[in-house]
mmCIF file of C-alpha atoms in Angstrom:
data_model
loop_
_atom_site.group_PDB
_atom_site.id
_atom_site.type_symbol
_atom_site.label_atom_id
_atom_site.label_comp_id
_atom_site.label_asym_id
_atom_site.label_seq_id
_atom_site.Cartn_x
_atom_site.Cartn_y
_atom_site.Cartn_z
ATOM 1 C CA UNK N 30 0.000 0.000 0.000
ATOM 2 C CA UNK N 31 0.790 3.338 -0.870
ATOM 3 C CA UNK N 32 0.132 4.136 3.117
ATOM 4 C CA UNK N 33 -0.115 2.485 6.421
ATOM 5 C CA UNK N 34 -3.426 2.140 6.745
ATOM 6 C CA UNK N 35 -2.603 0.854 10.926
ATOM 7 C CA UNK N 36 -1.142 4.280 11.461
ATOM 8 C CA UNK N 37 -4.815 5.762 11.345
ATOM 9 C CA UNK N 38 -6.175 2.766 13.551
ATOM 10 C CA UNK N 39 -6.565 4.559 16.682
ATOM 11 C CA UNK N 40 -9.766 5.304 18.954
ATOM 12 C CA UNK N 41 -10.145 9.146 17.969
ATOM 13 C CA UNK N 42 -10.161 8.423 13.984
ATOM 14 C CA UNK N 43 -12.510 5.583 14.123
ATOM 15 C CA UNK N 44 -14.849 7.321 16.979
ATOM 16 C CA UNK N 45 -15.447 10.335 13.462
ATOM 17 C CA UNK N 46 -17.203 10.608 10.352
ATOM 18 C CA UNK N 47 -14.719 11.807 8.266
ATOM 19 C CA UNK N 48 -11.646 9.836 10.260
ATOM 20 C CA UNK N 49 -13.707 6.531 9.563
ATOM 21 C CA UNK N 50 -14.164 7.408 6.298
ATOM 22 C CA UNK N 51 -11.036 8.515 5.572
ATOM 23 C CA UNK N 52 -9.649 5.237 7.460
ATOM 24 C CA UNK N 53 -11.993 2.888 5.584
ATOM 25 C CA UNK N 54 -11.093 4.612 1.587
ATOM 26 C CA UNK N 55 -7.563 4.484 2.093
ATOM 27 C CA UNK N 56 -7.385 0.557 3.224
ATOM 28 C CA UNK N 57 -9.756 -0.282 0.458
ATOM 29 C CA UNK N 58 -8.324 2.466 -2.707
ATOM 30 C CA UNK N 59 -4.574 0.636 -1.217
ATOM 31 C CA UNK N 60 -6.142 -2.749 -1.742
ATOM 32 C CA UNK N 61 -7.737 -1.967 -5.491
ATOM 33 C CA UNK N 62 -4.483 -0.273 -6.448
ATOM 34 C CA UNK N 63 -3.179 -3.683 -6.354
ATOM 35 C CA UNK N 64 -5.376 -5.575 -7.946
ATOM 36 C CA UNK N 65 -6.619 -6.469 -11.709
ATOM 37 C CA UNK N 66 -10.077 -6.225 -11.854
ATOM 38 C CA UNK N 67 -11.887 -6.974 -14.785
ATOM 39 C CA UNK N 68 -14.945 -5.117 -16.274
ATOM 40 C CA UNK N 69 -17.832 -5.431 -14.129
ATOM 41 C CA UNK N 70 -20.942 -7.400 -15.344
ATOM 42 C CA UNK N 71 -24.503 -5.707 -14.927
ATOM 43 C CA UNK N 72 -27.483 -5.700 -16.233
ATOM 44 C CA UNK N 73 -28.712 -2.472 -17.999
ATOM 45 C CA UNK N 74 -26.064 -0.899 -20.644
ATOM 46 C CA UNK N 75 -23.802 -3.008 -22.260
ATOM 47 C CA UNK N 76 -24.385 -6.703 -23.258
ATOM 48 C CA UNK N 77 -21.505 -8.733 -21.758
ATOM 49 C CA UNK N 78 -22.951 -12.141 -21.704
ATOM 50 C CA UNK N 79 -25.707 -15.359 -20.789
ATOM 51 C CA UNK N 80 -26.385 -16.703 -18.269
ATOM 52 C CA UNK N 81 -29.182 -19.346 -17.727
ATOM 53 C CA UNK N 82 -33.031 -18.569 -16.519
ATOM 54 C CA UNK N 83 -33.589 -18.926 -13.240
ATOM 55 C CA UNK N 84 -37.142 -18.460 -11.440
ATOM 56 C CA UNK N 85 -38.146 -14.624 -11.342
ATOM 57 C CA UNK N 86 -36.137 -13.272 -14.263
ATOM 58 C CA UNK N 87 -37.561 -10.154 -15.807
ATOM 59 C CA UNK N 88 -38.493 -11.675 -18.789
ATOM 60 C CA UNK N 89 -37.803 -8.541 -21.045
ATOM 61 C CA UNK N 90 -33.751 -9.410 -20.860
ATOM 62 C CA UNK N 91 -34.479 -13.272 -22.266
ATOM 63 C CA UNK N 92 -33.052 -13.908 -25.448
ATOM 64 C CA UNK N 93 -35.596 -15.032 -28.020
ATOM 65 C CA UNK N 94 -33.477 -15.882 -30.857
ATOM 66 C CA UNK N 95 -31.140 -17.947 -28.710
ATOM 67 C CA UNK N 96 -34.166 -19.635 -28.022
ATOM 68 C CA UNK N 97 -35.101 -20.242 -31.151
ATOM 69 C CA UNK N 98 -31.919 -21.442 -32.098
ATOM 70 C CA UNK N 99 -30.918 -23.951 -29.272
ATOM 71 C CA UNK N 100 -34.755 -24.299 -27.545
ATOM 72 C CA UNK N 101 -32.922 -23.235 -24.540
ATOM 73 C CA UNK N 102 -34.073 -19.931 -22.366
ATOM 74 C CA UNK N 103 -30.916 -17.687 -22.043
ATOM 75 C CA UNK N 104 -31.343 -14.156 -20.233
ATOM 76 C CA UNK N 105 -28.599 -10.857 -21.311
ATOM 77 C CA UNK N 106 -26.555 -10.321 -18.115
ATOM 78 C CA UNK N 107 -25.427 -7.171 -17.918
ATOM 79 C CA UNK N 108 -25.064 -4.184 -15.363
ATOM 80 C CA UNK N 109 -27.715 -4.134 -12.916
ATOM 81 C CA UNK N 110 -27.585 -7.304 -12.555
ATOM 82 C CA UNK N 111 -24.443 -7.762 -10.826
ATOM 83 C CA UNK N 112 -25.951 -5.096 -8.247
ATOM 84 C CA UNK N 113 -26.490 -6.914 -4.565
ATOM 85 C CA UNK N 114 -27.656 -5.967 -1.693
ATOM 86 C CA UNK N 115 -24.694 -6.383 1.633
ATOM 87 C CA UNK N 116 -25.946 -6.480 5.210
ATOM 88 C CA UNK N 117 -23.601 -6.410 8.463
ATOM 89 C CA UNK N 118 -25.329 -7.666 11.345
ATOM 90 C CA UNK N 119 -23.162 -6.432 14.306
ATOM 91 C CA UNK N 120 -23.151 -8.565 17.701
ATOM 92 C CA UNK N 121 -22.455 -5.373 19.998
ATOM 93 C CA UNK N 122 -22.456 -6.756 23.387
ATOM 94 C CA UNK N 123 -20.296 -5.766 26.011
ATOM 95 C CA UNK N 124 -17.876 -8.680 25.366
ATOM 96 C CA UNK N 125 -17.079 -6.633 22.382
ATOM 97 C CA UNK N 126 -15.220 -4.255 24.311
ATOM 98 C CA UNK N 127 -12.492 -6.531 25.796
ATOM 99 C CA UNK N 128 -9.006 -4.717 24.952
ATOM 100 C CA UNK N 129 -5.362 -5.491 23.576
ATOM 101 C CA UNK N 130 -2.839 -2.801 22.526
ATOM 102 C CA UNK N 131 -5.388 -0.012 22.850
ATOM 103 C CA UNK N 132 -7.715 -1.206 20.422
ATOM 104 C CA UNK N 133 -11.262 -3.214 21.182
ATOM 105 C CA UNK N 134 -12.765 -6.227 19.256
ATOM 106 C CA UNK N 135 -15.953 -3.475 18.895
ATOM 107 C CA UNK N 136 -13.230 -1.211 17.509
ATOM 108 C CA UNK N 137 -11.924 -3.276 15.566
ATOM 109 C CA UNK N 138 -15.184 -4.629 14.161
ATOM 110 C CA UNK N 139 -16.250 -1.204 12.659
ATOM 111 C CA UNK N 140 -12.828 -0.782 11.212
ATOM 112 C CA UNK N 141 -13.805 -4.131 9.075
ATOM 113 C CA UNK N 142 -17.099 -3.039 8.713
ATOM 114 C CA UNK N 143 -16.729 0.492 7.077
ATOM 115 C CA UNK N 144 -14.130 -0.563 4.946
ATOM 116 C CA UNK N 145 -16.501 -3.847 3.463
ATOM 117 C CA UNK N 146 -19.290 -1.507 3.525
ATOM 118 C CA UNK N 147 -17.039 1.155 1.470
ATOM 119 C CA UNK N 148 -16.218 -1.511 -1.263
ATOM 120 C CA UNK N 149 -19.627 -2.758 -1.515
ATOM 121 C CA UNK N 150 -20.725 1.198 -1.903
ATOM 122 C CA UNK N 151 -18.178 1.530 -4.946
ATOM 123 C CA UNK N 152 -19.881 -1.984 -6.652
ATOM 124 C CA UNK N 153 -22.756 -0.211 -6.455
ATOM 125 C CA UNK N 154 -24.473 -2.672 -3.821
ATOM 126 C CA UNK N 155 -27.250 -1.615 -1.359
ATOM 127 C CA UNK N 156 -25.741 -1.599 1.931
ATOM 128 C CA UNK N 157 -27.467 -2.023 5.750
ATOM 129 C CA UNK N 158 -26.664 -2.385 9.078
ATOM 130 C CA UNK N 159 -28.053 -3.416 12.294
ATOM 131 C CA UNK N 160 -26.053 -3.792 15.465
ATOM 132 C CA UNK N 161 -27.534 -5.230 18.911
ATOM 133 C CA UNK N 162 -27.375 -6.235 22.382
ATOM 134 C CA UNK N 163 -29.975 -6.214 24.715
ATOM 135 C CA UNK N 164 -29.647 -2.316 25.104
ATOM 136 C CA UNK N 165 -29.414 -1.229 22.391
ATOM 137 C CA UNK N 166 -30.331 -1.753 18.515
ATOM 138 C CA UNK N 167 -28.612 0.140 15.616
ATOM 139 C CA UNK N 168 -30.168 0.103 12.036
ATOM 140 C CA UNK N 169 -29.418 1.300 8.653
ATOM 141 C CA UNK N 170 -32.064 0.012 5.813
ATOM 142 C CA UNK N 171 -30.081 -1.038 2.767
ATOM 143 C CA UNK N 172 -31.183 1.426 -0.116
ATOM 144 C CA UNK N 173 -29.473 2.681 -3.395
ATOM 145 C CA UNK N 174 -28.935 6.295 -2.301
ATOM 146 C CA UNK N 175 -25.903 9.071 -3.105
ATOM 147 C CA UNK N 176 -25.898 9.451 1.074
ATOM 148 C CA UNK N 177 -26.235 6.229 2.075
ATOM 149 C CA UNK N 178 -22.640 5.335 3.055
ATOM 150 C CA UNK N 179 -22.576 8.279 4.572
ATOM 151 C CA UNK N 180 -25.683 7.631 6.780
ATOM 152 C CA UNK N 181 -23.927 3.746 7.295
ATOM 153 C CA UNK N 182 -21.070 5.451 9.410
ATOM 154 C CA UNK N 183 -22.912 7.848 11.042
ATOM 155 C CA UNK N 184 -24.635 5.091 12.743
ATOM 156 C CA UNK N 185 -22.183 2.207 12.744
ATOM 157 C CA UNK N 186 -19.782 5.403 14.753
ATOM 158 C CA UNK N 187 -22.606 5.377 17.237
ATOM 159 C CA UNK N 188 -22.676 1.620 17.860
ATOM 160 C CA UNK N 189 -21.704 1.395 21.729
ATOM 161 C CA UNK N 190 -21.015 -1.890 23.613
ATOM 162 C CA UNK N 191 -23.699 -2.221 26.063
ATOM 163 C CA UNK N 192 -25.083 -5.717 28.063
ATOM 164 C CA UNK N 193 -25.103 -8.933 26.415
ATOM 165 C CA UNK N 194 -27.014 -10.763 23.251
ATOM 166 C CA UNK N 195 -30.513 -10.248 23.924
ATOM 167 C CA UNK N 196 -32.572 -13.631 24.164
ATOM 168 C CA UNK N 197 -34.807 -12.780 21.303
ATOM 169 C CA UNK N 198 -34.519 -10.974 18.188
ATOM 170 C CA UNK N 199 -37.747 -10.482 16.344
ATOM 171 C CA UNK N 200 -36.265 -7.123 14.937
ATOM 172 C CA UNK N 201 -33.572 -8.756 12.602
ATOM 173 C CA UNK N 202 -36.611 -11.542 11.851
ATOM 174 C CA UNK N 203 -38.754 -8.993 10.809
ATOM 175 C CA UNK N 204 -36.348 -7.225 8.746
ATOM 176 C CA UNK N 205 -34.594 -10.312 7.090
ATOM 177 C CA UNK N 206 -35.558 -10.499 3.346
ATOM 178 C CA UNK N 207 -35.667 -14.529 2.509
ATOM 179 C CA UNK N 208 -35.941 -14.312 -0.719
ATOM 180 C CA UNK N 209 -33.613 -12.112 -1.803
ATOM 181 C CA UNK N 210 -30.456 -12.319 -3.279
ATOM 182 C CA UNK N 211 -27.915 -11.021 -0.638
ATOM 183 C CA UNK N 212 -24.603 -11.198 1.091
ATOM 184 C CA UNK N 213 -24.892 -11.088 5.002
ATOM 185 C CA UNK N 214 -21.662 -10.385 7.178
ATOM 186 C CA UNK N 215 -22.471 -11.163 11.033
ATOM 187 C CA UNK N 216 -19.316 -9.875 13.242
ATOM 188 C CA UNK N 217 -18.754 -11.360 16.624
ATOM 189 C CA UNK N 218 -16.548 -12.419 19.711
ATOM 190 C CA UNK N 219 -18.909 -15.569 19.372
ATOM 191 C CA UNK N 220 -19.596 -15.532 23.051
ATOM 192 C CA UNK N 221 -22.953 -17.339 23.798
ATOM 193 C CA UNK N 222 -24.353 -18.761 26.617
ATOM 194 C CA UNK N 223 -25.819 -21.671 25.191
ATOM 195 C CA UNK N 224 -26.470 -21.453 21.475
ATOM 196 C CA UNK N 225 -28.080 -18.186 21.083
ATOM 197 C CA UNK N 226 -26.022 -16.817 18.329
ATOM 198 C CA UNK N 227 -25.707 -20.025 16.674
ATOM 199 C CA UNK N 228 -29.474 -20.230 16.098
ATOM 200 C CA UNK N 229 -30.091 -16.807 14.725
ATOM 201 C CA UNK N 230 -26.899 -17.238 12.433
ATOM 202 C CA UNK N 231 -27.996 -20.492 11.273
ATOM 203 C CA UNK N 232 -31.665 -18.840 10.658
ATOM 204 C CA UNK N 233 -30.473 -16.570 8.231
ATOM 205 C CA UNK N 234 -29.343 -18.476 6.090
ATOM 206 C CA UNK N 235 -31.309 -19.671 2.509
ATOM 207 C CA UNK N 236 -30.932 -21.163 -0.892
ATOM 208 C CA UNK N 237 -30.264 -17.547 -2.232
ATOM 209 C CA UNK N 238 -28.270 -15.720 -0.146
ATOM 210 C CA UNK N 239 -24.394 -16.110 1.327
ATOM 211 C CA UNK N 240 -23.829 -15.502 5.087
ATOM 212 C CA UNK N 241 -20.331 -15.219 6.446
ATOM 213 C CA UNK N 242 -19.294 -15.446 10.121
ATOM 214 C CA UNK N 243 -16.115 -13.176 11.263
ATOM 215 C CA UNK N 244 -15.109 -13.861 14.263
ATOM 216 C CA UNK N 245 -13.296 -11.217 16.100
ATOM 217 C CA UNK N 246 -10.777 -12.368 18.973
ATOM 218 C CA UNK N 247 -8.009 -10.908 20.300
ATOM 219 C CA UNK N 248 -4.847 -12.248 20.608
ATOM 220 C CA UNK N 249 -3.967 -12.764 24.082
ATOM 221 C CA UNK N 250 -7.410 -14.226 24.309
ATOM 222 C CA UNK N 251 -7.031 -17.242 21.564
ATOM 223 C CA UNK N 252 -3.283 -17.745 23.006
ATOM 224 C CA UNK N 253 -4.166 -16.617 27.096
ATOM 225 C CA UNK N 254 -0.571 -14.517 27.017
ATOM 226 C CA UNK N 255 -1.124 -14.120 30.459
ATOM 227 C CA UNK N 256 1.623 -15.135 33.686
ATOM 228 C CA UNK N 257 0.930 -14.899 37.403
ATOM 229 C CA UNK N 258 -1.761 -14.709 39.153
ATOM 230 C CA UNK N 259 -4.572 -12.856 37.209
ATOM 231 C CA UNK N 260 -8.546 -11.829 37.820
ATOM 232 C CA UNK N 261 -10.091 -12.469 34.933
ATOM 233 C CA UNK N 262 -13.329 -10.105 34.862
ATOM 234 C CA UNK N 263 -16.659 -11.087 32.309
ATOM 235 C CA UNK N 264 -17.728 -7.751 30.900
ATOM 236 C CA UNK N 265 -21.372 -8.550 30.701
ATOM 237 C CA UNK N 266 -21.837 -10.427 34.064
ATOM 238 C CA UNK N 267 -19.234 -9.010 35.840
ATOM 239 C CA UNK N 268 -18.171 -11.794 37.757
ATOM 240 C CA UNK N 269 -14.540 -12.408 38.637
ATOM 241 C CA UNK N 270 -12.236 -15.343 39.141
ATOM 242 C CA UNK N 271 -8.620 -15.465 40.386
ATOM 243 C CA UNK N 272 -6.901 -17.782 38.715
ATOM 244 C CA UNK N 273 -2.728 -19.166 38.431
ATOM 245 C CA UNK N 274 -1.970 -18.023 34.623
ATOM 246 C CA UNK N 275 0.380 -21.081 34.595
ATOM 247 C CA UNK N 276 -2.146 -24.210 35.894
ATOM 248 C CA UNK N 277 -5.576 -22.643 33.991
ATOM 249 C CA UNK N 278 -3.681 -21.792 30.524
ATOM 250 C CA UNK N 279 -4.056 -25.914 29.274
ATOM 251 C CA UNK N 280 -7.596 -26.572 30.168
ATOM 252 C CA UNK N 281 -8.219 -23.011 28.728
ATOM 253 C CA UNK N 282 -7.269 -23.642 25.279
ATOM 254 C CA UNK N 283 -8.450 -27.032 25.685
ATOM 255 C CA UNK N 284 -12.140 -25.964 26.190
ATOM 256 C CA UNK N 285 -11.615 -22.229 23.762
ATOM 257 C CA UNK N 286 -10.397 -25.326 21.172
ATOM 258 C CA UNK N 287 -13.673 -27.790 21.707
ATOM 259 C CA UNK N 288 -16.136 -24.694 21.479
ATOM 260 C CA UNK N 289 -14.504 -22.626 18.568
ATOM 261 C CA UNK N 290 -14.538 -26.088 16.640
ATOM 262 C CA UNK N 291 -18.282 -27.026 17.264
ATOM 263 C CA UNK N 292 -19.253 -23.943 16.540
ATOM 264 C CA UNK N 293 -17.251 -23.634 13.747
ATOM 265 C CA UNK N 294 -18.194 -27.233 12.033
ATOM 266 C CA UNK N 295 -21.950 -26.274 12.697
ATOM 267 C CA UNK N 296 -21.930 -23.228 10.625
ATOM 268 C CA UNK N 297 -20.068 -25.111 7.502
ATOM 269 C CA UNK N 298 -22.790 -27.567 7.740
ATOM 270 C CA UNK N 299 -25.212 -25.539 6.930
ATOM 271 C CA UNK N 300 -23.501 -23.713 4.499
ATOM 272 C CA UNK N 301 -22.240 -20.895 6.155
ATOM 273 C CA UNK N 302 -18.684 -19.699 5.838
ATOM 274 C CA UNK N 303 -16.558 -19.102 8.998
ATOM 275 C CA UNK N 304 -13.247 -17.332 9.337
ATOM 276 C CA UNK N 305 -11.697 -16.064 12.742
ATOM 277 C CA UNK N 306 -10.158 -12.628 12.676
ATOM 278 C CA UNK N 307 -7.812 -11.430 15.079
ATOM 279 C CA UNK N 308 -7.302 -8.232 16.239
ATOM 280 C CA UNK N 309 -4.780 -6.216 14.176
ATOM 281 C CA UNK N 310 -5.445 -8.868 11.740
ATOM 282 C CA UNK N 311 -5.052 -7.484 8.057
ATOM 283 C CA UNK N 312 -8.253 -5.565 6.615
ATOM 284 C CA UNK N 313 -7.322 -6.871 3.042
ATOM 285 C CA UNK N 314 -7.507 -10.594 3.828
ATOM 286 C CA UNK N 315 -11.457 -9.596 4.375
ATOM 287 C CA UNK N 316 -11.799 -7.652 1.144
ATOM 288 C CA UNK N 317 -10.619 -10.640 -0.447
ATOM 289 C CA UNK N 318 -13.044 -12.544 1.376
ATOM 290 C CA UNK N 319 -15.586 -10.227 0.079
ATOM 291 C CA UNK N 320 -15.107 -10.517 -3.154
ATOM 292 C CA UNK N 321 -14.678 -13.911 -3.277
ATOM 293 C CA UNK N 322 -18.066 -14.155 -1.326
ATOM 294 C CA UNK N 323 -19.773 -11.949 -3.568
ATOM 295 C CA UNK N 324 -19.052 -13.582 -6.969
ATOM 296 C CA UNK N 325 -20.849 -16.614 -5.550
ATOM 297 C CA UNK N 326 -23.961 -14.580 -6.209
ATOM 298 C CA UNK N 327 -23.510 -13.047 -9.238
#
């Protein structure tokens, strides 16, 4: 890159509009400047090529003299049609907050979100997002409009991490479009009680859409960095435990291990791709992601 995007990772430039923005254009204008991208596909202004009908088609784009010629039903794909619609589903619970080298798994987690939501803007894609915890619930409806990114930030900057997962979420149910065809990020520390998250992530899912599960962990958490005696403190219940660094460290990873591969296997069996992001982690790897995510629809 052209610059250090991690210079501009700290709490004062993500907590503004225009630092956010600025933050998320130059990680993903670094990334592009990279790549090769070829001409994008639509449906609207210049024939590229066929693709076969599917169910719901507008019929006025189906090709009747390939018909003709091969009895087959073949539809121009062109511009609009490579349009999408991106929603980030945000788990904003208090566990989000937990800290390592001055930056949170919440801060973190809008970092990755306005820079995905930046790159989707540029494709063209209707963005949305909706953040929760039992406090609190954040929304931005995805619609095609000149201020929309704009209106994204605004309320992804004033996302705070308050309580826990709430127990029921008939908001995202009522808002969740099953029949469309759509690319859903949800963004987590993955910490559940039971299977709360699991459900609702597993819910989501259809025959037309792609859902994607980030998990955000830091890492002195995935690797417990820690030595001595330490009081561990849960951010949501706040209950504490004293525990030797040194005896608790095996069992630790033994159980993080167990649960991060359960949860992990249950997701790719019903078709939902997982990948674990660590703090500080590289923004590009999940631009790549994107991409790669969003050609599945197209």
């Amino acid at each position: 890159m052209k610059q250090d995007y991690k210079e501009l990772v700290q709490a004062k430039i993500i907590n503004s509009l225009s630092g956010l923005s600025l933050l998320a254009r130059v990680v993903v204008d670094g990334y592009l400047s990279g790549q090769n991208h070829s001409r994008r596909v639509g449906s609207g202004l210049e024939f590229s090529q066929y693709r076969g009908y599917e169910l719901g088609d507008d019929l006025r784009l189906l090709d009747w003299k390939m018909l003709a010629r091969s009895g087959r039903y073949y539809m121009k794909q062109s511009e609009i049609d490579t349009h999408i619609t991106v929603k980030f589903f945000l788990d904003s619970s208090k566990s989000m907050l937990h800290q390592e080298k001055q930056l949170s798994k919440l801060q973190f987690a809008k970092v990755l979100i306005a820079s995905l939501a930046y790159l989707a803007d540029k494709q063209g894609d209707k963005i949305g997002l909706f953040a929760l915890n039992d406090m609190q619930f954040n929304s931005v409806l995805p619609v095609l409009h000149k201020q929309q990114y704009k209106r994204f930030l605004h309320e992804l900057i004033g996302v705070e991490g308050k309580g826990k997962w709430p127990n029921t979420v008939n908001e995202i149910d009522k808002i969740h479009n099953r029949g469309g065809k759509e690319l859903l990020f949800f963004i987590t520390d993955f910490y559940e009680n039971s299977s709360e998250l699991t459900n609702l992530i597993t819910r989501l899912k259809t025959s037309r859409n792609e859902v994607v599960l980030l998990q955000i962990m830091g890492e002195d958490e995935l690797n417990f960095n820690y030595k001595g005696h330490v009081i561990f403190e849960d951010l949501e219940t706040k209950n504490k435990v004293k525990v030797d660094a040194k005896i608790a460290k095996d069992n630790y990873l033994k159980q993080l291990s167990e649960a991060m591969n359960t949860n992990k296997n249950k997701l790719l069996s019903n078709d939902i791709a997982y990948h674990l992001f660590k703090i500080n982690d590289p923004i590009e790897n999940a631009l790549n992601l994107f991409l790669k995510q969003r050609n599945r629809l197209l």
